[in-house]
Amino acid sequence: MKFITVKSYEELSNKAADIIAAQVIVKPNCVLGLATGSSPVGAYKRLIEDNKNGKIDFSAVTTVNLDEYVGLDGSNDQSYRYFMNDNLFNHINIDKAKTFVPSGLAADLKAEGEAYDEMIKDFGGIDLQLLGIGVDGHIGFNEPDKYFTAATHEVKLDESTIKANARFFNNEDEVPKTAITMGMMSIMQAKKVLLVANGANKKEIVEKAFFGPIDPMVPASILQLHPDLTVIFSEN
Ligand code: F6R
């Protein structure tokens, strides 16, 4: 594991963007695993600039996102599909048909999960997976549990996740209670994993996840088993 501590969110975003840009430059038709939430927004902004300046070309890139709320359509501004379009895809030269987010509207979420994993396998897996981390240690929406779950699956969100994500909604009651998330298999099979975490409120969980025991109650701790993991942390 490469654990990099930086002094600001800007530095974190630039370092993360450098790594993602390098991946796209060395393999223009790569598969990027992407995350939503506040943590990657700065890196996405830098990548938009890089694309506008002609430094990186997303035309051959495929993306697979980690998760989506159950019941939210992509046109809903709280959905993760909307977030990705708004924070990245609408501003770069990516072919939207090659951007994938699991569907939270699927009637059969188990089948949707299986199809999503199969699709990732057919792409040849993920070249670089970008992750954030929840205060409860979740990655994607893999919440603390007795066991790690391998497949893309439906999940009941933890109280702490609902509370943390309420800032994006009018109130806590509006936060969906369930989501569909990529499981540990597709994440751990990614060739490279890059996790970004910022804020004093993430310090304790980052220490537990990367310097404590591997424990399904701290889902991100499984990443200690990944052969090519970079963590970038900024307390500010
Ligand atoms: C988002 C996701 C989540 C977030 C995590 C941190 O697609 O999968 O695991 O990365 O909740 O969220 P922020 O960055 O908003 O603190």
Coordinates of C-alpha atoms and ligand atoms in Angstrom, one line a residue:
M1 CA 0.0 0.0 0.0
K2 CA 1.1 3.5 -0.8
F3 CA -0.3 5.8 1.9
I4 CA 0.1 9.5 1.0
T5 CA -0.7 12.3 3.5
V6 CA -1.2 15.7 1.9
K7 CA -1.9 19.1 3.4
S8 CA -5.0 20.2 1.5
Y9 CA -8.0 19.0 -0.4
E10 CA -6.5 20.8 -3.5
E11 CA -3.3 18.8 -3.2
L12 CA -5.3 15.6 -2.7
S13 CA -7.4 16.4 -5.8
N14 CA -4.4 17.2 -8.0
K15 CA -2.6 14.0 -7.0
A16 CA -5.7 11.8 -7.6
A17 CA -6.3 13.6 -11.0
D18 CA -2.6 12.9 -11.9
I19 CA -3.0 9.2 -11.3
I20 CA -6.3 9.0 -13.2
A21 CA -4.9 11.0 -16.1
A22 CA -1.8 8.8 -16.2
Q23 CA -4.1 5.7 -16.5
V24 CA -6.0 7.3 -19.4
I25 CA -2.8 8.4 -21.2
V26 CA -1.2 5.0 -21.0
K27 CA -4.4 3.1 -21.9
P28 CA -6.8 5.3 -23.7
N29 CA -9.5 2.6 -23.8
C30 CA -9.2 1.8 -20.1
V31 CA -12.1 1.0 -17.8
L32 CA -12.3 3.5 -14.9
G33 CA -14.3 2.6 -11.8
L34 CA -15.7 5.8 -10.4
A35 CA -17.2 7.1 -7.2
T36 CA -19.7 9.9 -6.3
G37 CA -19.7 12.0 -3.1
S38 CA -17.7 15.0 -2.1
S39 CA -14.3 13.4 -2.0
P40 CA -13.7 13.0 -5.8
V41 CA -15.2 16.3 -6.9
G42 CA -11.9 18.2 -6.9
A43 CA -10.2 15.5 -9.0
Y44 CA -13.1 15.5 -11.4
K45 CA -12.8 19.3 -11.8
R46 CA -9.0 18.9 -12.6
L47 CA -9.8 16.2 -15.1
I48 CA -12.3 18.4 -16.8
E49 CA -9.6 21.1 -17.2
D50 CA -7.1 18.5 -18.5
N51 CA -9.7 17.4 -21.1
K52 CA -10.5 21.0 -22.1
N53 CA -6.8 21.8 -22.4
G54 CA -6.3 18.7 -24.7
K55 CA -4.1 16.9 -22.2
I56 CA -6.3 13.8 -21.9
D57 CA -8.8 12.2 -24.2
F58 CA -11.8 10.3 -22.8
S59 CA -13.3 9.3 -26.1
A60 CA -12.3 5.6 -25.8
V61 CA -12.7 5.4 -22.0
T62 CA -15.4 3.2 -20.4
T63 CA -16.6 4.0 -16.8
V64 CA -18.4 1.9 -14.3
N65 CA -19.7 3.5 -11.2
L66 CA -19.9 2.0 -7.8
D67 CA -23.4 2.5 -6.7
E68 CA -26.9 4.1 -7.0
Y69 CA -29.8 4.7 -4.7
V70 CA -32.7 2.3 -5.1
G71 CA -35.8 4.1 -6.6
L72 CA -34.1 7.1 -8.0
D73 CA -34.2 7.7 -11.8
G74 CA -31.2 9.1 -13.5
S75 CA -33.0 12.4 -14.1
N76 CA -33.5 12.9 -10.4
D77 CA -30.8 15.4 -9.3
Q78 CA -30.0 13.3 -6.2
S79 CA -29.3 10.2 -8.2
Y80 CA -25.7 9.1 -8.7
R81 CA -26.2 9.0 -12.5
Y82 CA -27.2 12.7 -12.4
F83 CA -24.2 13.4 -10.1
M84 CA -21.8 11.8 -12.6
N85 CA -23.3 13.6 -15.6
D86 CA -23.2 16.9 -13.7
N87 CA -19.8 16.6 -12.2
L88 CA -17.9 14.9 -15.0
F89 CA -19.5 13.3 -18.0
N90 CA -21.3 16.4 -19.3
H91 CA -18.0 18.3 -19.4
I92 CA -15.6 15.9 -21.0
N93 CA -15.4 14.2 -24.4
I94 CA -16.6 10.8 -23.1
D95 CA -19.2 8.7 -25.0
K96 CA -22.1 8.6 -22.5
A97 CA -23.1 5.2 -23.9
K98 CA -19.8 3.9 -22.4
T99 CA -20.6 5.2 -18.9
F100 CA -22.4 2.8 -16.6
V101 CA -24.1 3.2 -13.2
P102 CA -26.0 0.3 -11.7
S103 CA -29.8 0.8 -12.0
G104 CA -31.7 1.5 -8.8
L105 CA -34.9 1.1 -10.7
A106 CA -34.4 -2.5 -11.8
A107 CA -37.4 -4.7 -10.8
D108 CA -35.0 -7.5 -9.9
L109 CA -32.0 -6.0 -8.2
K110 CA -30.3 -9.4 -7.8
A111 CA -30.4 -9.9 -11.5
E112 CA -29.2 -6.3 -12.1
G113 CA -26.3 -7.0 -9.8
E114 CA -25.3 -10.2 -11.6
A115 CA -25.6 -8.5 -15.0
Y116 CA -23.4 -5.6 -13.7
D117 CA -20.7 -7.9 -12.5
E118 CA -20.9 -9.9 -15.8
M119 CA -20.6 -6.7 -17.8
I120 CA -17.4 -5.7 -15.8
K121 CA -16.0 -9.1 -16.4
D122 CA -16.7 -8.8 -20.1
F123 CA -14.9 -5.5 -20.2
G124 CA -11.8 -7.4 -18.9
G125 CA -12.2 -5.9 -15.4
I126 CA -11.5 -2.4 -14.0
D127 CA -8.1 -0.9 -14.7
L128 CA -8.3 1.8 -12.0
Q129 CA -11.0 2.0 -9.3
L130 CA -11.4 5.3 -7.5
L131 CA -13.0 5.2 -4.1
G132 CA -14.0 7.4 -1.2
I133 CA -14.7 6.1 2.3
G134 CA -17.7 6.5 4.6
V135 CA -17.3 7.5 8.3
D136 CA -18.4 3.9 9.0
G137 CA -15.7 2.5 6.7
H138 CA -17.9 1.7 3.8
I139 CA -16.6 1.7 0.2
G140 CA -19.2 1.9 -2.4
F141 CA -22.2 1.2 -0.2
N142 CA -20.7 -1.9 1.3
E143 CA -21.7 -1.3 4.8
P144 CA -20.2 -2.9 8.0
D145 CA -21.5 -6.5 8.2
K146 CA -20.5 -9.9 9.5
Y147 CA -19.1 -10.9 6.1
F148 CA -17.7 -9.1 3.1
T149 CA -20.1 -9.4 0.1
A150 CA -18.5 -10.3 -3.2
A151 CA -21.3 -9.6 -5.8
T152 CA -23.0 -6.3 -6.7
H153 CA -26.0 -6.3 -4.4
E154 CA -28.8 -4.4 -2.8
V155 CA -27.9 -3.0 0.6
K156 CA -29.8 -1.3 3.5
L157 CA -27.9 1.9 4.3
D158 CA -26.6 2.5 7.8
E159 CA -28.0 5.2 10.0
S160 CA -24.6 7.0 9.8
T161 CA -24.6 6.9 6.0
I162 CA -28.2 8.2 5.8
K163 CA -27.2 11.0 8.2
A164 CA -24.0 11.8 6.3
N165 CA -25.7 11.9 3.0
A166 CA -28.7 14.0 4.2
R167 CA -26.6 17.1 3.4
F168 CA -27.4 16.5 -0.3
F169 CA -31.2 16.3 0.3
N170 CA -33.8 18.7 1.8
N171 CA -33.9 16.5 4.9
E172 CA -32.9 13.1 6.3
D173 CA -36.3 11.5 5.5
E174 CA -35.7 12.1 1.8
V175 CA -32.5 10.0 1.7
P176 CA -33.3 6.6 0.2
K177 CA -32.9 3.8 2.7
T178 CA -31.5 1.2 0.3
A179 CA -29.0 1.2 -2.6
I180 CA -27.4 -1.1 -5.1
T181 CA -23.6 -1.3 -4.8
M182 CA -20.7 -3.0 -6.5
G183 CA -19.5 -5.7 -4.2
M184 CA -15.9 -6.5 -3.1
M185 CA -15.2 -8.8 -6.0
S186 CA -15.2 -6.3 -8.8
I187 CA -13.5 -3.7 -6.5
M188 CA -10.7 -6.1 -5.4
Q189 CA -10.2 -7.4 -8.9
A190 CA -9.5 -3.9 -10.2
K191 CA -5.9 -3.7 -11.3
K192 CA -5.3 -0.6 -9.3
V193 CA -7.2 1.0 -6.5
L194 CA -7.0 4.7 -5.5
L195 CA -8.9 5.8 -2.4
V196 CA -9.2 9.5 -1.5
A197 CA -10.3 10.7 2.0
N198 CA -10.3 14.1 3.4
G199 CA -11.5 15.9 6.6
A200 CA -10.8 15.5 10.3
N201 CA -13.9 13.3 10.6
K202 CA -12.3 10.7 8.4
K203 CA -9.0 10.4 10.3
E204 CA -10.2 7.7 12.8
I205 CA -11.8 5.5 10.2
V206 CA -8.8 5.8 7.8
E207 CA -6.5 4.7 10.6
K208 CA -8.7 1.7 11.4
A209 CA -9.2 0.7 7.8
F210 CA -5.5 0.8 6.7
F211 CA -3.6 0.2 9.9
G212 CA -6.0 -2.0 11.9
P213 CA -7.1 -5.6 11.3
I214 CA -9.0 -6.7 8.2
D215 CA -12.6 -6.8 9.5
P216 CA -15.9 -6.9 7.6
M217 CA -17.2 -4.4 10.3
V218 CA -14.7 -2.0 8.7
P219 CA -15.4 -2.8 5.0
A220 CA -12.5 -0.7 3.5
S221 CA -10.0 -2.8 5.5
I222 CA -10.3 -5.5 2.8
L223 CA -8.3 -3.1 0.6
Q224 CA -5.1 -4.0 2.6
L225 CA -5.2 -7.3 0.6
H226 CA -5.1 -5.4 -2.7
P227 CA -1.7 -5.6 -4.4
D228 CA -1.8 -2.1 -5.9
L229 CA -3.5 0.3 -3.5
T230 CA -2.9 4.0 -3.1
V231 CA -4.6 6.0 -0.3
I232 CA -4.4 9.8 -0.3
F233 CA -5.5 11.4 2.9
S234 CA -5.8 15.1 3.8
E235 CA -7.0 16.1 7.3
N236 CA -8.1 19.4 5.9
Ligands
F6R1 C1 -20.0 7.0 -3.5 C2 -19.6 6.0 -2.6 C3 -19.4 6.2 -1.1 C4 -18.6 7.5 -0.8 C5 -18.4 7.7 0.7 C6 -17.7 9.0 1.0 O1 -20.2 6.5 -4.8 O2 -19.5 4.9 -3.0 O3 -18.7 5.1 -0.6 O4 -17.3 7.4 -1.4 O5 -19.7 7.7 1.3 O6 -18.5 10.0 0.6 P1 -17.9 11.5 0.7 O7 -16.9 11.6 -0.3 O8 -19.1 12.4 0.3 O9 -17.5 11.8 2.1

